[in-house]
Structures are given as structure tokens and as C-alpha cells.
Amino acid sequence: MSKCPYFKKCGACRYDPSDYEASLTVKRKKMTELFAFPFVMEKMDDPYHSRYKVIYSFYMDKGVLKAGLYRKESHRVIGLDECVLQSKIANAILKDLIALADSFKLIAYDEDRRLGLLRHVQIRVSRYDQKALITLVLADKRFPSSRDFIKALIKSHPEIIGVVFNFNSRHTSVVLGSEERIVYGKGFLYDRMGDLKFGISSRSFYQVNPVMAEKIYRDVAELGGFQADDTVLDAYCGTGTIGQFIAGSVREVVGIEINAEAVKNALANARTNNIDNIRFIQADATEALKSGYYDVVITDPPRSGMSKAFIDGLLALKPRKIIYVSCEPLTLQRDLKQLEKLYQLKKLKFYDQFVFSSHLEALAVLQITKSR
């Protein structure tokens, strides 16, 4: 593809999006330096327009409403006409939404003066049916001519099946406020991975790159070596996507997640997919290790990795296998060193889930040693 006019300006891409193979070469080199273990790296067949969720911030430029992403290492927004990372549908919606909002004389929120209405817009797109869910983050509940605005937006983009107003009047960098209202449609959309169907709301955690996420989940199921009588703990399970992927191969899956909204979504998705051998519990992952024995533990922690208490709990529990899904290779390396006391690393694979960024997703399969 041609050069991106925003590269080195906005903070979306670390590597030049005009040369995908060059970015992969850098990432492979870094992982080779970090891990003294043979690994495979899975790349995107088509890296462009691979993200299906985006959050843009509004701002005013000489009286004209614009939206974009933050500049690198700053809190200043650079306006974008389109982004090579985002789905084409999201790009088209954003362009028309900005023009429409400007025609309605809507003003972007000014954080310093604390005036204005529009703070952010979140656009989520279903890879499955190409439908879209729009969440407008507003600084005020008063929205002049909101019905006419929504009507005009839907007319321009009938693929939009839901519009949500989220209210955030706090002086904060946190995007979503705690209160919201569905103003059009049902306020959620569906996506599919394999044979499974997942509901996605404005607040749902769902992988922004579902193409690569599905590859990861399939590899968990294939490389995990699950047995029909296994009881599996899915720690840090979020909305339970991984656990539901492997539920058909084991006796039972227990998903543990501290976030109440994520547990609610996980339960709803399990019902949608008619999976009756999985249950979800809102609890701390470390405490869950004390509740009984698990043959296999799947762990998908945040970037900070697993806590020392959780690792100590794993070493005390001694499951047959540990399937570690990581979004931060540095903390994965740190945690693997601790697990080496009882476990041997059997497989290591990296996934270019966030193309042109510095991030990689990882999958590590560990087997308990015979000396336990």
C-alpha cells in the first residue's frame, strides 16, 4: 500500500504500515532476543483494516468539528480522514458522523474550559455481518435535536443497528462514563468465531482483531491437549470466549473473572451458544485456585502478568498443564521463569494481533514435570 499520511504523527502505528514484512522482522528479532526457545509467529494474511473497534476523540479546529487519535506521547488529537488499521465501515461512518455533527453545530468538549458536548465516539463493527454499534460519549445529557441527528445518521448508514449515549462529565482521561442510555436499536451487536456467537455491547470486552483472536482460540483448543474428563479453570476469563471454545472437549470449564459486567456477558453468551458444561464466577483468580483441583489452568492475565500469589497458587495446585495466553511478552518471560520450578515449556507461539504496533499476543503451553 502507499504511505500513510499520518504515520509518525498519530500514535496508532509504531512501524510503517506501508511495509508489513519489515515490522514482522523487527518483532521476530525482539522475541528471539527475549526467549531462548523455538517459536512460531503467526502473521495476518491481510493486515489492513483488521481492527473492528475504535475510539476517536473530538476536537475543534478553527471552529470546525473534527475527530481523530492522539498524537504520539501527547494528549493532543490529530484529525484523521481514515485509518489503515480500522475497518472500512468504521472509517466511512466516522467521516459522515463528523460532517453530520458539524452541520448540527455540535461542539467538541474542551477539557480545559469544561465546555462542549462531544467527547468521544466508539465504533464497533461485527466481522460476521458487518453491522455497527455506535457509542457517543457526551459531556452533557442535553443534546439538541438528538432524534433528528440519529435519524440522519441511520439514513446514511443503515448498517448501524444500535446507538448508545454514554455520559461522562468527569474531568478524566477515562473514556466511558458510568451512565448510558440506548437511544436506537438494542444497544448491542453479534459477532461469530467458529460456530460460536458472541453478543457485544458498548462495554463488552471483545478482541479488536477477531480474525487473529479466532486463530489464538483455535490453537488453545488444538495445542492444549485437553482430555474428555478434564476440569479446566479459565482464569482472567473476561467474557469467556476461550472457555467456550474448548468446552466441547472437556468435562467442565470454570471461568473466573473479577469484573461483574464481563461475567454477565459471559453467562449470556454461554446461554446463546447452548453450552451447559461451563460456569462463570465473579471472584479473584488467586482465590479460585484454592477452591478445588483443576486438570488444566488457562490463564489470560492483563499486561502486568500474573501476580506472585497466583503463581504460588499454581505451583501449589500442580495442574497437569498450564495454557498461558499473554498480551505482554516481557511479563510472560518473567512468569515462565517462576513456573520452571515445576513446569516445562512445550510450545511457544506469537501472534501479530496488533499490526504495526509494538505489541504481540503470545501462547505458551506448559507441562508439569515428572518430578512433581
Tab-separated table of C-alpha atoms in Angstrom:
chain	number	residue	atom	x	y	z
A	1	MET	CA	0.000	0.000	0.000
A	2	SER	CA	1.029	3.656	-0.295
A	3	LYS	CA	2.474	5.652	2.582
A	4	CYS	CA	0.088	6.540	5.404
A	5	PRO	CA	-0.017	10.360	5.692
A	6	TYR	CA	-0.417	10.117	9.473
A	7	PHE	CA	2.490	7.785	10.231
A	8	LYS	CA	4.841	9.281	12.861
A	9	LYS	CA	2.108	11.773	13.744
A	10	CYS	CA	-0.707	9.830	15.390
A	11	GLY	CA	0.041	7.128	17.951
A	12	ALA	CA	-1.692	4.227	16.222
A	13	CYS	CA	1.294	2.728	14.374
A	14	ARG	CA	4.786	2.096	15.700
A	15	TYR	CA	6.016	0.683	12.384
A	16	ASP	CA	5.495	1.974	8.856
A	17	PRO	CA	2.174	0.493	7.612
A	18	SER	CA	3.443	0.530	4.041
A	19	ASP	CA	5.828	-2.379	4.824
A	20	TYR	CA	4.232	-5.163	6.849
A	21	GLU	CA	7.078	-7.657	6.434
A	22	ALA	CA	9.570	-5.159	7.838
A	23	SER	CA	7.516	-4.813	11.023
A	24	LEU	CA	7.403	-8.602	11.397
A	25	THR	CA	11.178	-8.835	11.008
A	26	VAL	CA	11.655	-6.411	13.907
A	27	LYS	CA	9.191	-8.290	16.100
A	28	ARG	CA	10.759	-11.690	15.370
A	29	LYS	CA	14.187	-10.309	16.266
A	30	LYS	CA	12.895	-8.961	19.581
A	31	MET	CA	11.269	-12.257	20.514
A	32	THR	CA	14.432	-14.172	19.572
A	33	GLU	CA	16.398	-11.954	21.953
A	34	LEU	CA	13.797	-12.393	24.686
A	35	PHE	CA	13.149	-16.148	24.521
A	36	ALA	CA	15.764	-18.895	24.204
A	37	PHE	CA	13.103	-21.268	22.902
A	38	PRO	CA	11.978	-22.055	19.349
A	39	PHE	CA	8.749	-20.262	18.486
A	40	VAL	CA	6.346	-19.708	15.620
A	41	MET	CA	4.962	-16.313	14.684
A	42	GLU	CA	1.514	-16.088	13.120
A	43	LYS	CA	1.019	-13.081	10.879
A	44	MET	CA	-2.101	-11.546	9.406
A	45	ASP	CA	-2.958	-12.663	5.879
A	46	ASP	CA	-4.227	-9.124	5.298
A	47	PRO	CA	-3.067	-6.676	7.980
A	48	TYR	CA	-5.064	-3.710	6.744
A	49	HIS	CA	-8.442	-2.722	8.178
A	50	SER	CA	-8.147	-5.551	10.719
A	51	ARG	CA	-9.448	-3.728	13.810
A	52	TYR	CA	-13.164	-3.835	14.481
A	53	LYS	CA	-13.309	-1.429	17.401
A	54	VAL	CA	-12.042	2.136	17.515
A	55	ILE	CA	-12.397	5.121	19.832
A	56	TYR	CA	-11.919	8.574	18.339
A	57	SER	CA	-11.752	11.857	20.255
A	58	PHE	CA	-13.466	15.052	19.121
A	59	TYR	CA	-11.852	18.478	18.994
A	60	MET	CA	-12.425	21.891	17.427
A	61	ASP	CA	-10.131	23.270	14.729
A	62	LYS	CA	-10.799	26.937	13.969
A	63	GLY	CA	-14.481	26.464	14.691
A	64	VAL	CA	-14.790	23.229	12.696
A	65	LEU	CA	-15.569	19.928	14.421
A	66	LYS	CA	-13.012	17.180	13.839
A	67	ALA	CA	-12.095	13.818	15.359
A	68	GLY	CA	-9.042	11.646	15.442
A	69	LEU	CA	-6.461	9.800	17.507
A	70	TYR	CA	-3.923	11.112	19.959
A	71	ARG	CA	-0.500	12.170	18.778
A	72	LYS	CA	2.388	10.043	19.967
A	73	GLU	CA	3.251	10.664	23.604
A	74	SER	CA	0.795	13.518	23.976
A	75	HIS	CA	-2.791	14.352	24.819
A	76	ARG	CA	-3.281	16.275	21.581
A	77	VAL	CA	-5.544	14.849	18.903
A	78	ILE	CA	-4.623	14.609	15.238
A	79	GLY	CA	-7.556	14.582	12.851
A	80	LEU	CA	-7.893	11.587	10.534
A	81	ASP	CA	-9.849	11.161	7.327
A	82	GLU	CA	-9.357	7.406	7.590
A	83	CYS	CA	-7.120	4.846	9.264
A	84	VAL	CA	-5.469	1.833	7.618
A	85	LEU	CA	-5.937	-0.168	10.827
A	86	GLN	CA	-9.679	0.299	11.240
A	87	SER	CA	-12.423	-1.491	9.342
A	88	LYS	CA	-13.587	0.280	6.205
A	89	ILE	CA	-17.087	0.528	7.655
A	90	ALA	CA	-15.787	2.356	10.737
A	91	ASN	CA	-13.832	4.761	8.532
A	92	ALA	CA	-16.900	5.562	6.422
A	93	ILE	CA	-19.158	6.024	9.470
A	94	LEU	CA	-16.687	8.323	11.198
A	95	LYS	CA	-16.315	10.578	8.164
A	96	ASP	CA	-20.076	11.053	7.783
A	97	LEU	CA	-20.697	11.294	11.533
A	98	ILE	CA	-18.237	14.194	11.851
A	99	ALA	CA	-19.771	16.042	8.895
A	100	LEU	CA	-23.270	15.477	10.262
A	101	ALA	CA	-22.368	16.611	13.780
A	102	ASP	CA	-20.717	19.724	12.383
A	103	SER	CA	-23.845	20.513	10.340
A	104	PHE	CA	-25.869	20.237	13.565
A	105	LYS	CA	-23.490	22.808	15.128
A	106	LEU	CA	-22.374	20.348	17.809
A	107	ILE	CA	-19.299	21.391	19.762
A	108	ALA	CA	-16.445	19.206	20.931
A	109	TYR	CA	-15.809	19.116	24.664
A	110	ASP	CA	-12.958	21.360	25.810
A	111	GLU	CA	-11.240	19.747	28.791
A	112	ASP	CA	-9.616	22.976	29.957
A	113	ARG	CA	-12.729	25.145	29.767
A	114	ARG	CA	-15.058	22.216	30.524
A	115	LEU	CA	-17.454	23.322	27.831
A	116	GLY	CA	-18.948	21.494	24.856
A	117	LEU	CA	-20.852	18.274	24.240
A	118	LEU	CA	-18.963	15.648	22.196
A	119	ARG	CA	-16.045	13.889	23.877
A	120	HIS	CA	-15.502	10.598	22.046
A	121	VAL	CA	-17.135	8.155	19.675
A	122	GLN	CA	-16.666	4.412	19.896
A	123	ILE	CA	-17.427	2.416	16.757
A	124	ARG	CA	-17.720	-1.367	16.991
A	125	VAL	CA	-18.223	-3.461	13.863
A	126	SER	CA	-19.192	-7.117	13.591
A	127	ARG	CA	-16.859	-9.041	11.312
A	128	TYR	CA	-19.655	-11.600	10.927
A	129	ASP	CA	-22.415	-9.449	9.431
A	130	GLN	CA	-20.723	-6.023	9.070
A	131	LYS	CA	-23.247	-4.340	11.390
A	132	ALA	CA	-22.125	-1.440	13.584
A	133	LEU	CA	-22.749	-0.178	17.120
A	134	ILE	CA	-22.100	3.495	17.828
A	135	THR	CA	-21.440	4.874	21.303
A	136	LEU	CA	-21.279	8.654	21.600
A	137	VAL	CA	-19.590	9.831	24.794
A	138	LEU	CA	-21.201	13.103	25.842
A	139	ALA	CA	-20.251	15.637	28.493
A	140	ASP	CA	-23.882	16.670	28.985
A	141	LYS	CA	-27.260	14.927	28.843
A	142	ARG	CA	-28.691	17.813	26.851
A	143	PHE	CA	-28.373	17.001	23.157
A	144	PRO	CA	-30.294	19.415	20.918
A	145	SER	CA	-32.187	17.681	18.093
A	146	SER	CA	-30.773	14.285	19.030
A	147	ARG	CA	-33.626	12.402	17.358
A	148	ASP	CA	-33.068	14.194	14.058
A	149	PHE	CA	-29.336	13.613	14.349
A	150	ILE	CA	-29.740	9.859	14.884
A	151	LYS	CA	-32.324	9.597	12.117
A	152	ALA	CA	-29.967	11.280	9.646
A	153	LEU	CA	-27.042	9.099	10.751
A	154	ILE	CA	-29.012	5.869	10.311
A	155	LYS	CA	-30.242	7.023	6.898
A	156	SER	CA	-26.630	7.495	5.784
A	157	HIS	CA	-25.506	4.191	7.297
A	158	PRO	CA	-28.272	1.586	7.625
A	159	GLU	CA	-25.631	-0.909	8.807
A	160	ILE	CA	-25.792	0.865	12.179
A	161	ILE	CA	-28.079	-1.296	14.327
A	162	GLY	CA	-27.533	0.438	17.649
A	163	VAL	CA	-26.709	3.871	19.049
A	164	VAL	CA	-25.803	4.460	22.692
A	165	PHE	CA	-25.326	7.757	24.523
A	166	ASN	CA	-22.722	7.441	27.254
A	167	PHE	CA	-22.491	10.295	29.740
A	168	ASN	CA	-19.133	11.349	31.133
A	169	SER	CA	-18.930	14.754	32.800
A	170	ARG	CA	-15.850	13.937	34.875
A	171	HIS	CA	-12.512	15.654	34.396
A	172	THR	CA	-10.732	12.446	33.476
A	173	SER	CA	-8.910	10.663	30.666
A	174	VAL	CA	-11.180	7.617	31.148
A	175	VAL	CA	-13.327	7.409	28.031
A	176	LEU	CA	-16.610	5.855	29.171
A	177	GLY	CA	-18.724	7.209	31.995
A	178	SER	CA	-20.763	5.039	34.347
A	179	GLU	CA	-24.174	6.021	32.943
A	180	GLU	CA	-25.520	5.415	29.462
A	181	ARG	CA	-28.752	5.201	27.523
A	182	ILE	CA	-29.674	3.190	24.450
A	183	VAL	CA	-31.264	5.635	22.012
A	184	TYR	CA	-31.571	3.427	18.934
A	185	GLY	CA	-31.762	-0.324	18.433
A	186	LYS	CA	-30.953	-2.871	21.133
A	187	GLY	CA	-27.611	-1.465	22.141
A	188	PHE	CA	-25.557	-4.487	21.096
A	189	LEU	CA	-24.450	-6.485	18.080
A	190	TYR	CA	-23.337	-10.060	17.477
A	191	ASP	CA	-20.119	-11.463	16.126
A	192	ARG	CA	-19.093	-15.049	15.409
A	193	MET	CA	-15.929	-17.022	15.948
A	194	GLY	CA	-16.130	-20.505	14.525
A	195	ASP	CA	-19.523	-21.910	15.474
A	196	LEU	CA	-19.887	-19.598	18.469
A	197	LYS	CA	-21.895	-16.402	18.664
A	198	PHE	CA	-20.964	-13.532	20.982
A	199	GLY	CA	-23.016	-10.506	21.971
A	200	ILE	CA	-21.065	-7.243	22.135
A	201	SER	CA	-22.285	-4.144	23.964
A	202	SER	CA	-20.620	-0.768	24.384
A	203	ARG	CA	-18.743	-2.015	27.452
A	204	SER	CA	-18.078	-5.621	26.467
A	205	PHE	CA	-14.514	-6.815	26.280
A	206	TYR	CA	-14.057	-8.367	22.866
A	207	GLN	CA	-10.887	-8.671	20.837
A	208	VAL	CA	-10.489	-5.738	18.448
A	209	ASN	CA	-8.932	-8.103	15.887
A	210	PRO	CA	-11.319	-11.092	15.862
A	211	VAL	CA	-9.567	-12.690	12.866
A	212	MET	CA	-6.373	-13.259	14.844
A	213	ALA	CA	-8.240	-13.873	18.085
A	214	GLU	CA	-10.012	-16.827	16.480
A	215	LYS	CA	-6.656	-18.259	15.417
A	216	ILE	CA	-5.419	-17.984	19.007
A	217	TYR	CA	-8.503	-19.691	20.432
A	218	ARG	CA	-8.288	-22.496	17.869
A	219	ASP	CA	-4.648	-23.032	18.814
A	220	VAL	CA	-5.552	-23.139	22.511
A	221	ALA	CA	-8.034	-25.906	21.709
A	222	GLU	CA	-5.608	-27.771	19.433
A	223	LEU	CA	-2.293	-27.353	21.262
A	224	GLY	CA	-3.749	-27.634	24.756
A	225	GLY	CA	-4.111	-31.405	24.544
A	226	PHE	CA	-7.357	-31.439	26.517
A	227	GLN	CA	-8.904	-34.718	27.635
A	228	ALA	CA	-12.593	-35.573	27.811
A	229	ASP	CA	-12.610	-35.902	31.613
A	230	ASP	CA	-10.665	-32.661	32.288
A	231	THR	CA	-11.933	-29.974	34.617
A	232	VAL	CA	-10.483	-26.700	33.357
A	233	LEU	CA	-10.057	-23.377	35.146
A	234	ASP	CA	-10.263	-20.391	32.794
A	235	ALA	CA	-8.648	-17.654	34.896
A	236	TYR	CA	-8.982	-13.960	33.985
A	237	CYS	CA	-11.656	-15.238	31.599
A	238	GLY	CA	-13.251	-11.908	30.626
A	239	THR	CA	-16.413	-12.690	28.649
A	240	GLY	CA	-15.489	-16.374	28.495
A	241	THR	CA	-14.572	-16.683	24.828
A	242	ILE	CA	-11.626	-19.054	25.335
A	243	GLY	CA	-13.507	-21.265	27.785
A	244	GLN	CA	-16.443	-21.593	25.417
A	245	PHE	CA	-14.098	-22.538	22.576
A	246	ILE	CA	-12.742	-25.557	24.475
A	247	ALA	CA	-15.879	-26.537	26.421
A	248	GLY	CA	-16.825	-29.232	23.899
A	249	SER	CA	-13.526	-31.061	24.508
A	250	VAL	CA	-13.654	-31.355	28.316
A	251	ARG	CA	-15.913	-32.343	31.177
A	252	GLU	CA	-16.295	-28.873	32.702
A	253	VAL	CA	-14.929	-25.338	32.424
A	254	VAL	CA	-14.988	-22.892	35.348
A	255	GLY	CA	-14.458	-19.276	34.298
A	256	ILE	CA	-13.186	-16.809	36.878
A	257	GLU	CA	-13.397	-13.056	36.333
A	258	ILE	CA	-13.346	-10.150	38.790
A	259	ASN	CA	-15.338	-7.787	36.538
A	260	ALA	CA	-19.096	-8.159	37.133
A	261	GLU	CA	-20.101	-6.801	33.704
A	262	ALA	CA	-17.804	-9.298	31.967
A	263	VAL	CA	-19.307	-12.196	33.958
A	264	LYS	CA	-22.796	-11.058	32.980
A	265	ASN	CA	-21.794	-11.042	29.307
A	266	ALA	CA	-20.097	-14.441	29.638
A	267	LEU	CA	-23.226	-16.034	31.098
A	268	ALA	CA	-25.389	-14.551	28.343
A	269	ASN	CA	-23.036	-15.798	25.618
A	270	ALA	CA	-22.928	-19.315	27.087
A	271	ARG	CA	-26.748	-19.397	27.015
A	272	THR	CA	-26.752	-18.128	23.419
A	273	ASN	CA	-24.346	-20.903	22.419
A	274	ASN	CA	-26.207	-23.607	24.425
A	275	ILE	CA	-23.101	-24.546	26.394
A	276	ASP	CA	-24.142	-26.223	29.635
A	277	ASN	CA	-20.791	-27.508	30.939
A	278	ILE	CA	-19.335	-24.068	31.650
A	279	ARG	CA	-19.984	-21.811	34.621
A	280	PHE	CA	-18.704	-18.370	35.494
A	281	ILE	CA	-17.886	-16.960	38.893
A	282	GLN	CA	-17.154	-13.363	39.813
A	283	ALA	CA	-14.102	-13.751	42.009
A	284	ASP	CA	-10.401	-13.109	42.353
A	285	ALA	CA	-8.408	-15.547	40.206
A	286	THR	CA	-5.955	-16.344	43.000
A	287	GLU	CA	-8.750	-17.313	45.387
A	288	ALA	CA	-10.241	-19.617	42.736
A	289	LEU	CA	-7.103	-21.764	42.791
A	290	LYS	CA	-7.963	-22.720	46.362
A	291	SER	CA	-11.495	-23.907	45.541
A	292	GLY	CA	-10.588	-27.360	44.199
A	293	TYR	CA	-8.392	-29.275	41.792
A	294	TYR	CA	-8.191	-28.461	38.075
A	295	ASP	CA	-6.514	-30.677	35.493
A	296	VAL	CA	-5.674	-27.711	33.270
A	297	VAL	CA	-5.487	-23.995	34.009
A	298	ILE	CA	-5.889	-21.440	31.239
A	299	THR	CA	-4.615	-18.023	32.248
A	300	ASP	CA	-5.025	-14.816	30.240
A	301	PRO	CA	-3.868	-12.033	32.581
A	302	PRO	CA	-3.526	-8.297	31.885
A	303	ARG	CA	-0.258	-6.815	30.625
A	304	SER	CA	1.130	-6.787	34.150
A	305	GLY	CA	1.113	-10.591	34.025
A	306	MET	CA	0.292	-12.999	36.825
A	307	SER	CA	0.783	-11.929	40.426
A	308	LYS	CA	3.276	-13.760	42.642
A	309	ALA	CA	0.334	-15.015	44.715
A	310	PHE	CA	-1.325	-16.501	41.630
A	311	ILE	CA	1.906	-18.180	40.511
A	312	ASP	CA	2.410	-19.591	44.013
A	313	GLY	CA	-1.163	-20.896	43.849
A	314	LEU	CA	-0.486	-22.604	40.524
A	315	LEU	CA	2.656	-24.261	41.883
A	316	ALA	CA	0.694	-25.475	44.903
A	317	LEU	CA	-2.240	-26.725	42.808
A	318	LYS	CA	0.002	-28.514	40.272
A	319	PRO	CA	-2.403	-28.857	37.328
A	320	ARG	CA	-1.258	-31.186	34.553
A	321	LYS	CA	-0.974	-28.321	32.086
A	322	ILE	CA	-0.935	-24.545	32.078
A	323	ILE	CA	-2.083	-22.707	28.951
A	324	TYR	CA	-0.763	-19.155	29.203
A	325	VAL	CA	-2.217	-16.550	26.838
A	326	SER	CA	-0.280	-13.318	27.178
A	327	CYS	CA	-0.588	-9.817	25.768
A	328	GLU	CA	2.864	-8.824	27.050
A	329	PRO	CA	5.905	-10.977	26.203
A	330	LEU	CA	8.050	-9.270	28.876
A	331	THR	CA	5.804	-10.339	31.745
A	332	LEU	CA	5.305	-13.735	30.112
A	333	GLN	CA	9.077	-14.276	30.191
A	334	ARG	CA	9.187	-13.242	33.848
A	335	ASP	CA	6.339	-15.566	34.829
A	336	LEU	CA	7.723	-18.537	32.889
A	337	LYS	CA	10.933	-18.350	34.922
A	338	GLN	CA	8.901	-18.839	38.099
A	339	LEU	CA	6.875	-21.696	36.646
A	340	GLU	CA	10.043	-23.523	35.574
A	341	LYS	CA	10.263	-24.845	39.136
A	342	LEU	CA	7.650	-27.465	38.234
A	343	TYR	CA	6.809	-26.970	34.550
A	344	GLN	CA	8.476	-27.400	31.212
A	345	LEU	CA	7.674	-25.119	28.313
A	346	LYS	CA	6.426	-27.285	25.440
A	347	LYS	CA	5.123	-24.809	22.858
A	348	LEU	CA	5.521	-21.093	22.271
A	349	LYS	CA	3.747	-19.102	19.602
A	350	PHE	CA	3.354	-15.388	18.897
A	351	TYR	CA	0.534	-13.651	17.052
A	352	ASP	CA	0.661	-10.286	15.314
A	353	GLN	CA	-2.713	-9.300	16.655
A	354	PHE	CA	-1.999	-5.581	16.792
A	355	VAL	CA	-0.381	-4.967	13.427
A	356	PHE	CA	2.142	-2.126	13.056
A	357	SER	CA	2.226	-1.644	16.836
A	358	SER	CA	4.963	-2.879	19.152
A	359	HIS	CA	2.601	-5.405	20.750
A	360	LEU	CA	2.352	-9.145	20.264
A	361	GLU	CA	-0.014	-11.751	21.686
A	362	ALA	CA	1.567	-14.999	22.875
A	363	LEU	CA	0.526	-18.554	23.645
A	364	ALA	CA	2.666	-20.764	25.876
A	365	VAL	CA	1.838	-24.400	26.697
A	366	LEU	CA	3.457	-25.805	29.839
A	367	GLN	CA	3.518	-29.415	31.011
A	368	ILE	CA	4.212	-30.452	34.596
A	369	THR	CA	7.462	-32.364	35.002
A	370	LYS	CA	7.533	-35.977	36.203
A	371	SER	CA	9.369	-34.950	39.358
A	372	ARG	CA	6.365	-33.304	40.975
